[in-house]
PDB file of C-alpha atoms in Angstrom:
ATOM      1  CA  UNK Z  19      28.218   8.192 -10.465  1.00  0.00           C
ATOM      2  CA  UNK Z  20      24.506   8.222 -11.194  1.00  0.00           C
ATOM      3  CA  UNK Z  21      22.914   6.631  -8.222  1.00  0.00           C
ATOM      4  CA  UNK Z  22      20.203   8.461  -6.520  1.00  0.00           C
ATOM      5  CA  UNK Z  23      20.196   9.268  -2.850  1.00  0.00           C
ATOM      6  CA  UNK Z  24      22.809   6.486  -2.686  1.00  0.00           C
ATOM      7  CA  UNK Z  25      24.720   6.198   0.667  1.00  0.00           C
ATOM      8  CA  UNK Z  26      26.636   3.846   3.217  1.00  0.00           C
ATOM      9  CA  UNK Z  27      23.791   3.514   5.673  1.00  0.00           C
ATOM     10  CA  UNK Z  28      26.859   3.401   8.300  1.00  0.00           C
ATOM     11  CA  UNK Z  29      25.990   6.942   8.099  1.00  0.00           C
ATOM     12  CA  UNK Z  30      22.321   6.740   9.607  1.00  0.00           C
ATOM     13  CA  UNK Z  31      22.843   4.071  11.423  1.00  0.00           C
ATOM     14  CA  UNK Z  32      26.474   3.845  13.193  1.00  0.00           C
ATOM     15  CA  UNK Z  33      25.804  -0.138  14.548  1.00  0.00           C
ATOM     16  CA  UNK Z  34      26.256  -1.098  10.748  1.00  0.00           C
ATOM     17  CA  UNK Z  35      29.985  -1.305  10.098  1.00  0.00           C
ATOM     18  CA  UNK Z  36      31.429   1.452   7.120  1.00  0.00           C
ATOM     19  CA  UNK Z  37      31.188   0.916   4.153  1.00  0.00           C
ATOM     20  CA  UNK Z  38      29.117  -2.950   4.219  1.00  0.00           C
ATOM     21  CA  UNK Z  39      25.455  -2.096   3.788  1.00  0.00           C
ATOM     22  CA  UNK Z  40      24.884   0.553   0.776  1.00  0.00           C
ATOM     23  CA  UNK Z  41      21.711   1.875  -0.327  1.00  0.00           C
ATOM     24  CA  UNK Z  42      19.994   4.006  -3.409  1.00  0.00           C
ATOM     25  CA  UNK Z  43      17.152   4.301  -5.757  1.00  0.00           C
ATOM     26  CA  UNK Z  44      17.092   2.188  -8.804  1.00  0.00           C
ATOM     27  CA  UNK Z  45      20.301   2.378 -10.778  1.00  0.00           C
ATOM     28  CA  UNK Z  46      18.398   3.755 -14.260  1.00  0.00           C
ATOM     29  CA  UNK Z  47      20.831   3.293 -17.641  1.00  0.00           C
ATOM     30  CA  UNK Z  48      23.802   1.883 -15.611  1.00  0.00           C
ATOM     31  CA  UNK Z  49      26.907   2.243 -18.108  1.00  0.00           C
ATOM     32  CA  UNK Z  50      29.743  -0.065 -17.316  1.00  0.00           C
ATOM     33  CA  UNK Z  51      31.805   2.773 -15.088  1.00  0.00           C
ATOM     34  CA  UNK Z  52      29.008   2.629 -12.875  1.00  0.00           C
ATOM     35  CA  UNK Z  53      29.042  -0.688 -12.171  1.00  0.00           C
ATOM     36  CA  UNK Z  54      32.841  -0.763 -12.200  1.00  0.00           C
ATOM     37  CA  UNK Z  55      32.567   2.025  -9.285  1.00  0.00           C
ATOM     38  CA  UNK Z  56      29.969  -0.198  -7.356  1.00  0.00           C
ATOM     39  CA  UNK Z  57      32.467  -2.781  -7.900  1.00  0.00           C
ATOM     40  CA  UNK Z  58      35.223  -0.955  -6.990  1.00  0.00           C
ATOM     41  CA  UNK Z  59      33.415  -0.151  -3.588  1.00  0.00           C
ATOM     42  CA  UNK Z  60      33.523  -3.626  -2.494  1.00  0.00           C
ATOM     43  CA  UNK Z  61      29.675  -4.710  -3.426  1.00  0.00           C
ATOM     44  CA  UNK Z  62      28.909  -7.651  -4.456  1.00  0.00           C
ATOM     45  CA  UNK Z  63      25.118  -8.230  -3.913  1.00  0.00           C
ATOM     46  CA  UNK Z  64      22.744  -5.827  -5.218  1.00  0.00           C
ATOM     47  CA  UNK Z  65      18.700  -6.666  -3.415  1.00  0.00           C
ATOM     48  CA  UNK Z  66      16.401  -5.017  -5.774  1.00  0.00           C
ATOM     49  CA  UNK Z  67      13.159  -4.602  -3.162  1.00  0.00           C
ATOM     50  CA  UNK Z  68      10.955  -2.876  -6.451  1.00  0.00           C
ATOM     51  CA  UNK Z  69       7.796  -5.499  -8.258  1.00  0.00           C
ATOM     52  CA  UNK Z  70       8.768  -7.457 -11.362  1.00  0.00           C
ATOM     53  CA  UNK Z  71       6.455  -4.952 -13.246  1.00  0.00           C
ATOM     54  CA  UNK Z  72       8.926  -1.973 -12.113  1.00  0.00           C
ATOM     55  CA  UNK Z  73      11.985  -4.096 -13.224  1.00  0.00           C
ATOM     56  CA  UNK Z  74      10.760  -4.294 -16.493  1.00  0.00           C
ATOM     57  CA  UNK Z  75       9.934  -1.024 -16.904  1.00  0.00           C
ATOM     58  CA  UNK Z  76      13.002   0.075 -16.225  1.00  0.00           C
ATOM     59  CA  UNK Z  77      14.350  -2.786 -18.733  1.00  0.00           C
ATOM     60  CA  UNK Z  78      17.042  -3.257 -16.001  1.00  0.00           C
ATOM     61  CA  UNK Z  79      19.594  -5.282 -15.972  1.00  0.00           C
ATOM     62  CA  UNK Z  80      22.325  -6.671 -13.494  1.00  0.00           C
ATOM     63  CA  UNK Z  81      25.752  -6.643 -14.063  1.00  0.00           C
ATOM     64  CA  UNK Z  82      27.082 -10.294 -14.479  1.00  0.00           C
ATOM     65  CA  UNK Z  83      29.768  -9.775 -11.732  1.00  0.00           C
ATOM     66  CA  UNK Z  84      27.142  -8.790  -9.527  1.00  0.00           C
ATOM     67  CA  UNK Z  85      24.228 -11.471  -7.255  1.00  0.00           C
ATOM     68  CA  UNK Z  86      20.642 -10.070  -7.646  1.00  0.00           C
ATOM     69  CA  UNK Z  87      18.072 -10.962  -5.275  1.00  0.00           C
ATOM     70  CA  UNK Z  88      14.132  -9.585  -6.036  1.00  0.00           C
ATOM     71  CA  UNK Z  89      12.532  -8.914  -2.225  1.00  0.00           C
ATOM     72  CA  UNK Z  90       9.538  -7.248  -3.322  1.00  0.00           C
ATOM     73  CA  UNK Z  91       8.198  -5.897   0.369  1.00  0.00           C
ATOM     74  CA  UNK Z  92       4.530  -4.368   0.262  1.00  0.00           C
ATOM     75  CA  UNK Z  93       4.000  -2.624   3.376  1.00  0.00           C
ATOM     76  CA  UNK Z  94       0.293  -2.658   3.724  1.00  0.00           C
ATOM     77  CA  UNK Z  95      -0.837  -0.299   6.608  1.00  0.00           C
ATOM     78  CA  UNK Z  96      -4.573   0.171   7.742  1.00  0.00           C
ATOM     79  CA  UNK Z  97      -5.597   2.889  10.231  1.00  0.00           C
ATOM     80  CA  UNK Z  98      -8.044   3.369  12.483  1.00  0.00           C
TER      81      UNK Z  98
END
């Protein structure tokens, strides 16, 4: 599988039932066994929280079988 720091965040945080809330770093050159094996894991929704400008630099694309949603989140933070 070539998903970075992908895991079942059931892991880190117990209140989210096994195996329903995944997460990793962008899947780079996904080959069709790696989206059979998300598949095959039971997702179905993939929320890609990266700016359009990363998508495309990544040239990535969805699997068909899969829903995409784009959150882009900007955390802005001032101190003082």
């Amino acid at each position: 599988m070539r998903f970075s720091n992908f895991r079942d965040l059931h892991d880190v945080y117990p209140k989210i039932k096994e195996g329903k809330l995944f997460r990793s770093e962008a899947p780079f050159d996904f080959q069709k066994e790696d989206w059979d094996e998300l598949y095959d894991l039971g997702v179905r929704t993939i929320i890609d929280f990266r700016s359009d400008s990363e998508r495309e630099e990544d040239n990535y694309v969805c699997d068909p079988r899969f829903t995409r949603h784009n959150w882009f989140i900007f955390f802005y933070c001032q101190w003082i």
